[in-house]
Coordinates of C-alpha atoms in Angstrom, one line a residue:
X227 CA -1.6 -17.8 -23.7
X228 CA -4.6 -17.7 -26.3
X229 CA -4.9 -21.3 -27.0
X230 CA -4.7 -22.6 -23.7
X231 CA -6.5 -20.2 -22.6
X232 CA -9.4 -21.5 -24.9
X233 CA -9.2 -25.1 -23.1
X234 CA -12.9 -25.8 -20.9
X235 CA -13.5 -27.7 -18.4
X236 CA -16.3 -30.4 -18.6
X237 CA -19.0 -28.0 -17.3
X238 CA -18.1 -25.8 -20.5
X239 CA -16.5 -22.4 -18.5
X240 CA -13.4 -21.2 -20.0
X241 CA -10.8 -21.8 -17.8
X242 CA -8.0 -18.8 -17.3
X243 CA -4.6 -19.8 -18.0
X244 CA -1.6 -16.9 -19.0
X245 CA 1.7 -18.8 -18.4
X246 CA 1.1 -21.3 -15.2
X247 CA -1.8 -23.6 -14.5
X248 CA -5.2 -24.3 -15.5
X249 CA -6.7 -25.5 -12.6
X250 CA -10.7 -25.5 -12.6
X251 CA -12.1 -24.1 -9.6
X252 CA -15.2 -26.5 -9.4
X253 CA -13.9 -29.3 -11.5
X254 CA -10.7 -29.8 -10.5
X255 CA -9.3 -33.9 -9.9
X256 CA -6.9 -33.4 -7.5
X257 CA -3.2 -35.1 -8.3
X258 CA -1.3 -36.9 -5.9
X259 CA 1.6 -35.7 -4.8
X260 CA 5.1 -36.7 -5.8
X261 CA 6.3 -39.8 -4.1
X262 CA 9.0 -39.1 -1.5
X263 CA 12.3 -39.1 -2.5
X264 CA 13.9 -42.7 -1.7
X265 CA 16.4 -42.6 1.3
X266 CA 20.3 -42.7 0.2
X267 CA 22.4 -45.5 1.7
X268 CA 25.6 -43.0 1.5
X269 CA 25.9 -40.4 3.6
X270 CA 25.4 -36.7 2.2
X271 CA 27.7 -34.7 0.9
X272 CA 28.2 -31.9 3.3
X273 CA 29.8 -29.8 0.0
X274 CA 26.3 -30.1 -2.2
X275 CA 23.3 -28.0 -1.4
X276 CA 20.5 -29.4 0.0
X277 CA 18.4 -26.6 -0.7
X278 CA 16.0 -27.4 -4.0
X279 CA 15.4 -24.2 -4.6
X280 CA 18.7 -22.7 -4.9
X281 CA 19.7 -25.8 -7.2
X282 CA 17.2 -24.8 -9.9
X283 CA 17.1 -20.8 -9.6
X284 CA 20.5 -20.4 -10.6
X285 CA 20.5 -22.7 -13.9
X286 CA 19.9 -21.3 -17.3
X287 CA 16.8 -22.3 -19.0
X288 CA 15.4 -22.6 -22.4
X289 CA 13.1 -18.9 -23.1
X290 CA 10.4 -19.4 -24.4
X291 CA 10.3 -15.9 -26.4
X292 CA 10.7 -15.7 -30.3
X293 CA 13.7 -13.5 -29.6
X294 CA 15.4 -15.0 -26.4
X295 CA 16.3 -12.4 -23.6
X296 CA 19.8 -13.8 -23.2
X297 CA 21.3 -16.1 -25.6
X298 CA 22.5 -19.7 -24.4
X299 CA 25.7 -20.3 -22.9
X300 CA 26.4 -16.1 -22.7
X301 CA 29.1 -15.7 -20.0
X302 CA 28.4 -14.0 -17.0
X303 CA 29.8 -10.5 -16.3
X304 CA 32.1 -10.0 -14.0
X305 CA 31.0 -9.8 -10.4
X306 CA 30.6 -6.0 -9.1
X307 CA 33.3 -4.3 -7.4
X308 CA 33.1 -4.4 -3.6
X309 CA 32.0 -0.6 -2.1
X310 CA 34.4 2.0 -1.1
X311 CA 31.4 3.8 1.0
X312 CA 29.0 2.9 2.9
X313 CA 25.4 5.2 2.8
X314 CA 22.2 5.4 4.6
X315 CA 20.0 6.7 1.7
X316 CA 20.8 9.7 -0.7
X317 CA 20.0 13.4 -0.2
X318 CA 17.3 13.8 -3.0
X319 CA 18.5 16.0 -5.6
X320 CA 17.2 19.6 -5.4
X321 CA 15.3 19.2 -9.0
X322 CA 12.9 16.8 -7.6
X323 CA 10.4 17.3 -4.7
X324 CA 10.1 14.9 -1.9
X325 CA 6.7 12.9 -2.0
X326 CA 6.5 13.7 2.3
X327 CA 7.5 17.4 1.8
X328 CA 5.0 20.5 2.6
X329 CA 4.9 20.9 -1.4
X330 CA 5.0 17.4 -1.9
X331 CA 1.7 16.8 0.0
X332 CA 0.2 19.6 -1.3
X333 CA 0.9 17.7 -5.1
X334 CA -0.7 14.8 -4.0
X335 CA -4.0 16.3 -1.8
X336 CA -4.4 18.8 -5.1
X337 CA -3.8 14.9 -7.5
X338 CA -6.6 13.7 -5.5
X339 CA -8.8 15.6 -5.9
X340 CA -8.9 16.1 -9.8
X341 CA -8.5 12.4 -10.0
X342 CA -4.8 12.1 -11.4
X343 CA -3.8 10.0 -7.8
X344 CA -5.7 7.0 -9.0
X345 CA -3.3 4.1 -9.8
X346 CA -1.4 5.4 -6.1
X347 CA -3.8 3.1 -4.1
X348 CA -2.9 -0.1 -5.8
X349 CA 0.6 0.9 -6.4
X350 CA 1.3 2.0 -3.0
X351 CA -0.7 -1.3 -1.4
X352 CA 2.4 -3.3 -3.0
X353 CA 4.9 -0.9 -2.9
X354 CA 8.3 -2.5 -2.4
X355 CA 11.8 -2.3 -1.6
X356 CA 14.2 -4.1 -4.5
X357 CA 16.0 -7.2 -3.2
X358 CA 19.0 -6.1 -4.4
X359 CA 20.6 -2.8 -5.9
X360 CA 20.8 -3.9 -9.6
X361 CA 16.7 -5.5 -9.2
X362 CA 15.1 -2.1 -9.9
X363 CA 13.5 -3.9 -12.9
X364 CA 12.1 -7.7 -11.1
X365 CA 11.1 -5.6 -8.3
X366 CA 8.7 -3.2 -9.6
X367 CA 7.6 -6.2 -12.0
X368 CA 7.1 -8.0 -8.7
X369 CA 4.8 -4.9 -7.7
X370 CA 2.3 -4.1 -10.7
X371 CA 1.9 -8.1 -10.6
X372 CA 0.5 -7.3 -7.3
X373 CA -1.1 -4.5 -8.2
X374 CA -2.5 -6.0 -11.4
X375 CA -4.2 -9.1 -8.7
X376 CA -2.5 -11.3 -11.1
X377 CA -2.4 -15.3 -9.8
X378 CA 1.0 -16.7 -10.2
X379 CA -0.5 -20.2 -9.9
X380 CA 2.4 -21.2 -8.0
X381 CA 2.8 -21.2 -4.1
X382 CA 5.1 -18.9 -3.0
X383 CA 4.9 -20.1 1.5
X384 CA 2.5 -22.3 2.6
X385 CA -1.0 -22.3 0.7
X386 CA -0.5 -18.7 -0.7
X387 CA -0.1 -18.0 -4.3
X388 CA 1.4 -14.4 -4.3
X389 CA 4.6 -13.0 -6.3
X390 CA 6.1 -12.8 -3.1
X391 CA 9.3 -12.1 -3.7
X392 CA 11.8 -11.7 -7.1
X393 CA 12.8 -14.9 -7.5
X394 CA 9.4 -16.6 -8.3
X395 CA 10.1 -14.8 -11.5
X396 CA 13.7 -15.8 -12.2
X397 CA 13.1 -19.2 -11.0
X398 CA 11.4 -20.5 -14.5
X399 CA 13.9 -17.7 -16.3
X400 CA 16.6 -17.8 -18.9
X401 CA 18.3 -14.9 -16.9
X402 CA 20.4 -16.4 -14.1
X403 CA 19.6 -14.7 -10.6
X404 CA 23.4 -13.7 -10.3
X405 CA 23.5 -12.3 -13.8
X406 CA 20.7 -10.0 -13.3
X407 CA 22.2 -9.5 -10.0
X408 CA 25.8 -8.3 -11.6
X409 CA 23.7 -6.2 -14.3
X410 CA 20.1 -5.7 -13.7
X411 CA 17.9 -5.8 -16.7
X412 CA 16.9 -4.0 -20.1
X413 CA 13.9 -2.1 -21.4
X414 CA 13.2 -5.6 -23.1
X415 CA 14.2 -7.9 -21.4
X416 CA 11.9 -6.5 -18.4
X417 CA 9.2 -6.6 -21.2
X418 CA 9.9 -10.1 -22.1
X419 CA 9.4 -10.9 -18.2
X420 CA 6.5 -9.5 -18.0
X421 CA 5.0 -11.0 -21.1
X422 CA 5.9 -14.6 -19.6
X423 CA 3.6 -13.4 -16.8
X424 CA 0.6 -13.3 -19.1
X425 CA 1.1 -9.3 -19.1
X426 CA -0.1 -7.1 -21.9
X427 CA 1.8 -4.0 -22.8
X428 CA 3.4 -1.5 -25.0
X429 CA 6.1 -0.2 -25.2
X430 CA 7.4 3.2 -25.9
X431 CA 10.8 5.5 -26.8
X432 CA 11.3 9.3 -26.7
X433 CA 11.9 10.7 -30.1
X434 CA 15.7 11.5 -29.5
X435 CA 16.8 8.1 -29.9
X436 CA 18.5 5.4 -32.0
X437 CA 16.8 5.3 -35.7
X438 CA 15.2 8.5 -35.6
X439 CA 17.1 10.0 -38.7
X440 CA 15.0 8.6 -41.0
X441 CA 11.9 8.6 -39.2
X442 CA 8.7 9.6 -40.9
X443 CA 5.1 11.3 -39.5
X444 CA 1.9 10.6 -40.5
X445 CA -1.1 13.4 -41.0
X446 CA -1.5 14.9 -37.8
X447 CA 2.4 14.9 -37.0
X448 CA 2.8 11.9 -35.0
X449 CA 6.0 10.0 -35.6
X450 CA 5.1 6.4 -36.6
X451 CA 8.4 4.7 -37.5
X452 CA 8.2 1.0 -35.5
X453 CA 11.1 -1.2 -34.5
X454 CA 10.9 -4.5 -32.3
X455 CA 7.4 -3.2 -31.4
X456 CA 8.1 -0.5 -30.0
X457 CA 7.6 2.9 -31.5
X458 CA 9.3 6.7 -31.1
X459 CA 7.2 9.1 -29.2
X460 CA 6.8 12.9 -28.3
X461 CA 6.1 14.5 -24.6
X462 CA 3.0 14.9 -25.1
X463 CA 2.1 11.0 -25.6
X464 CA 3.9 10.2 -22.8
X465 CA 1.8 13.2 -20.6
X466 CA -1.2 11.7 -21.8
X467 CA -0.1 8.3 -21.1
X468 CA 1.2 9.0 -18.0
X469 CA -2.5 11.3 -17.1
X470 CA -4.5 8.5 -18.2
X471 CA -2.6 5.4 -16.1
X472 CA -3.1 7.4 -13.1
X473 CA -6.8 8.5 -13.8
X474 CA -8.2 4.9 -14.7
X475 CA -6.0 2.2 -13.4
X476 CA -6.8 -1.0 -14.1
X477 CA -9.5 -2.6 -12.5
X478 CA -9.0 -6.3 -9.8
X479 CA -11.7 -8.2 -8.6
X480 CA -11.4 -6.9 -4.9
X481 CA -12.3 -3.4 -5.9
X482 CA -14.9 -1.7 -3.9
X483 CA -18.2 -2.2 -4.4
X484 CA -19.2 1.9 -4.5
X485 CA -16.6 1.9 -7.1
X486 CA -18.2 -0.7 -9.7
X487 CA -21.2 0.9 -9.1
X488 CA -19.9 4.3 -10.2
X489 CA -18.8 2.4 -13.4
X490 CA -22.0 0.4 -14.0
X491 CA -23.1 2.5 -16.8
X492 CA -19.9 2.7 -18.5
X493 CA -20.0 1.8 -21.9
X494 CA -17.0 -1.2 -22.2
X495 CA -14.6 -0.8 -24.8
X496 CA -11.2 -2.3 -25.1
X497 CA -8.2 -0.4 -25.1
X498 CA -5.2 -3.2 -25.5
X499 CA -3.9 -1.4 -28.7
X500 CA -2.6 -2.4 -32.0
X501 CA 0.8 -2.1 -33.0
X502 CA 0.4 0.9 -34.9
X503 CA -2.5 2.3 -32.2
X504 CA -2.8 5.9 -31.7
X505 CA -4.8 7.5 -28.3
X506 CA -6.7 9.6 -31.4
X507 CA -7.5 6.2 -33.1
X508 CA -9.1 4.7 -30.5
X509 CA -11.4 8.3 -30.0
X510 CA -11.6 10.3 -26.4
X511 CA -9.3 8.6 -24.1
X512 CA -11.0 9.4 -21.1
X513 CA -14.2 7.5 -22.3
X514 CA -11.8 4.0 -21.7
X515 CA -13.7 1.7 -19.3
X516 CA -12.0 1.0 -16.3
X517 CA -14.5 -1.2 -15.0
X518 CA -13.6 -4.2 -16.7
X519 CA -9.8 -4.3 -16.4
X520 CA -9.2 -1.8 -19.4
X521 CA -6.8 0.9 -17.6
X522 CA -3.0 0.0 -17.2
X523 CA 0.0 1.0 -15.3
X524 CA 2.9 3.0 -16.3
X525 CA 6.1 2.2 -15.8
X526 CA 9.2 4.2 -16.7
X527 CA 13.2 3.8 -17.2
X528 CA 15.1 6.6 -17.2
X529 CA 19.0 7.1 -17.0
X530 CA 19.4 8.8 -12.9
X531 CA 21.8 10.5 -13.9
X532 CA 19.8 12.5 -15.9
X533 CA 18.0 14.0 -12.8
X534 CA 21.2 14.3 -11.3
X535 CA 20.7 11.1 -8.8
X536 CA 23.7 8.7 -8.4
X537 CA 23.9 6.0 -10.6
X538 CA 22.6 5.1 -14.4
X539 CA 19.5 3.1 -15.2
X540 CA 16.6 2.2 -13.2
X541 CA 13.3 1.4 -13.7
X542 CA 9.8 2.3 -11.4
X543 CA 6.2 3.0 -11.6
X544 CA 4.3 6.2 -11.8
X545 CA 1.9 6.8 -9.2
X546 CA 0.3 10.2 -9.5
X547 CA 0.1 13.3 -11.6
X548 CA -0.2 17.0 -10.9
X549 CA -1.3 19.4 -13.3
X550 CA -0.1 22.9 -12.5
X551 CA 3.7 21.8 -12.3
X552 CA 3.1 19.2 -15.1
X553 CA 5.2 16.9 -12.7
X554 CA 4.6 13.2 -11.9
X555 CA 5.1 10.7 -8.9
X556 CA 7.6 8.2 -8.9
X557 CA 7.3 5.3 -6.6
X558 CA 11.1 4.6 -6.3
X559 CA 11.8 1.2 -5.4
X560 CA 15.0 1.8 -4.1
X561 CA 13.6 2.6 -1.5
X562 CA 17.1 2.5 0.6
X563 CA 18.6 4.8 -1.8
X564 CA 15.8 7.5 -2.6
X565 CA 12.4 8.4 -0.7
X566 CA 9.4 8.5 -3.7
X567 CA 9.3 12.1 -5.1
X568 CA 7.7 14.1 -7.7
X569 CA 9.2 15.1 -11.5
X570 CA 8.5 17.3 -14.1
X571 CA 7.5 15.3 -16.9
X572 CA 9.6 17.0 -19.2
X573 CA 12.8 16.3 -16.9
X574 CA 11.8 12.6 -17.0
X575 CA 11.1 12.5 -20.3
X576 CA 14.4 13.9 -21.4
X577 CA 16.5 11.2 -18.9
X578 CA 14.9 8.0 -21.0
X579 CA 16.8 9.5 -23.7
X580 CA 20.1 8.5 -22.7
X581 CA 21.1 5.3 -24.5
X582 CA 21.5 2.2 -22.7
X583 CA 25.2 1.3 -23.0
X584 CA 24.0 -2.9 -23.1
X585 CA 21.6 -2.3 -26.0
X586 CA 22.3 1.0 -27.5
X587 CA 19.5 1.8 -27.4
X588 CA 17.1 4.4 -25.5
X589 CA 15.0 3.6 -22.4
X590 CA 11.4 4.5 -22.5
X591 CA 7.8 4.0 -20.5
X592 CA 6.1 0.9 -20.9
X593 CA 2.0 0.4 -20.5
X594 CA 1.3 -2.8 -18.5
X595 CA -2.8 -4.2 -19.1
X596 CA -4.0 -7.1 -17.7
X597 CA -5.2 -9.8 -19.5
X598 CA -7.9 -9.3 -21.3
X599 CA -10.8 -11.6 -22.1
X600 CA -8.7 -12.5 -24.8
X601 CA -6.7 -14.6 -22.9
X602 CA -9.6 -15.8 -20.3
X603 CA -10.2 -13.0 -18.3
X604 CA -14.3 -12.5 -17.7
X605 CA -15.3 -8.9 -18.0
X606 CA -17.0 -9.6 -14.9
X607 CA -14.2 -10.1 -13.2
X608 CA -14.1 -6.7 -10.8
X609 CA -18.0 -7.3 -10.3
X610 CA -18.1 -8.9 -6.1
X611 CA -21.3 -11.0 -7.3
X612 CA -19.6 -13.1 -10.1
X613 CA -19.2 -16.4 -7.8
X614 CA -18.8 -17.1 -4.5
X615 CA -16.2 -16.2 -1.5
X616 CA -14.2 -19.6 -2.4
X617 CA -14.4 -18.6 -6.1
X618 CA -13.5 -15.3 -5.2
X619 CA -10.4 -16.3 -2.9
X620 CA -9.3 -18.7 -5.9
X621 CA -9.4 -21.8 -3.5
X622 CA -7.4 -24.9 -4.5
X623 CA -6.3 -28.4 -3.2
X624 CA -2.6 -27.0 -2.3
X625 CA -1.6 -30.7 -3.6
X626 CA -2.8 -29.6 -7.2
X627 CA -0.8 -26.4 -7.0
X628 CA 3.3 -26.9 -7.3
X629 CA 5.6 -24.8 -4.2
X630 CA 7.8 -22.7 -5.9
X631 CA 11.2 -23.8 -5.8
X632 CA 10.1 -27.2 -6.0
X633 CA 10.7 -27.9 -10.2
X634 CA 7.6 -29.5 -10.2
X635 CA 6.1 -27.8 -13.7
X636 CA 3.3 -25.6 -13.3
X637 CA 1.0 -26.4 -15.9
X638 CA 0.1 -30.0 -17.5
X639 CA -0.3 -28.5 -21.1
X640 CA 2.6 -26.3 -20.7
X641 CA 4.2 -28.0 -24.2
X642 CA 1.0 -26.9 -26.0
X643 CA 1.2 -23.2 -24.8
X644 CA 4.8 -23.2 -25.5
X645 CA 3.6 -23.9 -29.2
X646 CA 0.9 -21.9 -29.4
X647 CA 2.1 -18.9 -27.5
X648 CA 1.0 -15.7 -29.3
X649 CA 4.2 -14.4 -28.2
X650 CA 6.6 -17.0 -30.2
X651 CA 4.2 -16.3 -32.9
X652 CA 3.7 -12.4 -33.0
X653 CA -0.1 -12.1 -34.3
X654 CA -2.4 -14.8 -33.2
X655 CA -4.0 -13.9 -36.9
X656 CA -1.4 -16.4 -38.2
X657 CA -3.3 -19.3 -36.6

């Protein structure tokens, strides 16, 4: 959030704040915590749940979005039909090649070394089995959150702040856990999640889909007809997308040092594109600086069907590219279902053009950046030697940061973001 993220602290620093707290490392008054709850004469009632947690994760809150992800008082659908069959995992299809075959190793030794296997060491440090079979979509959230080194500002056991599992991210949600539990989630409203993380991205539709009768090119032949910002794209914008996530992901604060120092004479640029952005606009692609958070991840849904897996739509990261085959890795995150496995880009492109049958609407790939310094994010923040170990380690009174589960709300001027949100509002140009 841009204007809370313009608050300071009384020694001047900008504080970082995307959608939870904004707790000052150094100048931080530490609140008390909550007075016990007073002791009931009755006895309990053995029918309620005692469990906080599960009291507030499964009511419907107010979202915070301009256009909500599930309007209020929407029924549930009904609950999912018990199995016929039981499985232990799926025989992978013979169009795709297994990520721990001969050839499938031979992909990833010859990604590595021309530099197209880059985002597969974050990726992979987070990788992931979904909670469920319909949370494709909160679980590989869940993982570039990770990936990302995003701070949830929330404790998820203990003293540690981590996105530990999927419900952190339902529990402050409009979407019910057992709705996206019967259903799983769209293209948006996984974009809509991600943006009440603080997340920056784009996202992105093949050119077979819904609109594109009347859509219109501009001089060099790119289509550039926009809806719900989102825009209609050929293969070869989603192979260069898809080339330059895994070349130059983006860039945490616990990078190694050799790395930064490979980047130190980088020229920074910032690559968080317009609405109407082109990879041509913005000049040579591969001159994006990595070193200061500028790379992003790429995520993809796709109908499985179309690659002739069981199933319809399903969401996960790509890890990896290899040139000669023009085939990509996909980090499945159903994991119990599929082992990780390389696709021709052309395949995959061509199952996101399936229409989703709860939107009618294609699927697509969606960029995920960091926060930029935009929203409070110092372009220092990869470089080791910015503060110290404590600074580094983001250490915190645990009384001055809320358990999740708990309903205690995360941030004090949560009203005021709410208000000022550049996502209720678009264009922070209208401030």
């Amino acid at each position: 959030n841009e204007t809370a993220s313009n608050l300071t602290t009384t020694s001047g620093k900008n504080r970082h704040c995307n959608t939870c707290t904004c707790y000052d490392t150094q100048n931080i008054t530490q609140q008390q915590p909550p007075p016990p709850p007073q002791k009931s004469t009755s006895a309990p009632n053995p029918t309620q749940p005692q469990n906080n947690h599960q009291q507030t994760s499964n009511q419907p809150k107010t979202c915070q979005l301009p256009t909500p992800l599930i309007q209020p008082n929407t029924p549930l659908p009904p609950p999912l039909p018990k199995p016929t069959y039981s499985f232990y995992q799926r025989v992978l299809p013979k169009t795709l090649t297994s990520f721990t075959s001969l050839e499938g190793k031979t992909r990833f030794a010859q990604s590595l070394q021309s530099k197209h296997a880059e985002s597969y060491f974050p990726l992979s440090q987070q990788f992931l089995t979904q909670m469920d079979p319909a949370y494709c979509g909160i679980s590989t959230l869940v993982l570039v959150l990770n990936a990302l080194a995003m701070d949830p500002n929330v404790r998820w056991r203990g003293g540690w702040r981590w996105y530990g599992d999927e419900s952190m991210l339902l529990e402050r949600c409009c979407l019910e856990e057992e709705r996206v539990r019967r259903e799983g989630i769209t293209l948006e409203e996984f974009g809509g999640l991600a943006r009440c993380q603080g997340v920056n991205l784009v996202v992105k539709r093949p050119l077979e889909s819904d609109g594109c009768d009347d859509v219109s090119l501009n001089d060099e032949g790119m289509v550039v007809k926009s809806t719900m910002q989102s825009e209609f794209y050929g293969i070869d914008e989603f192979r260069r997308d898809i080339i330059m996530s895994v070349q130059m992901p983006p860039r945490t604060r616990w990078d190694d040092d050799e790395d930064e120092n490979d980047n130190d004479n980088d020229e920074a640029v910032s690559i968080i594109p317009s609405k109407h952005s082109r990879p041509e606009d913005d000049g040579d692609r591969t001159n994006i600086d990595s070193h200061n958070g500028g790379g992003y991840f790429l995520v993809t849904s796709f109908a499985r069907y179309a690659l002739h897996q069981t199933g319809d739509g399903h969401l996960s990261p790509i890890a990896a590219y290899h040139a000669s085959t023009d085939s990509c890795l996909i980090l499945d995150v159903a994991r119990f279902k599929y082992i990780p496995y390389w696709v021709s880009v052309k395949d995959l492109y061509d199952a996101m053009i399936p229409k989703d049958s709860a939107t009618g609407r294609s699927r697509g790939w969606v960029l995920m950046f960091p926060p930029t310094e935009k929203y409070g994010v110092s372009k220092n923040s990869g470089n080791h030697q910015a503060g110290s170990i404590e600074a580094r380690e983001g250490k915190r009174p645990a009384v001055c940061v809320p358990l999740t589960g708990s309903g205690i709300p995360i941030c004090p001027v949560e009203g005021i973001k709410v208000e000022y949100c550049s996502v209720r509002h678009h264009s922070t140009d209208d401030r």
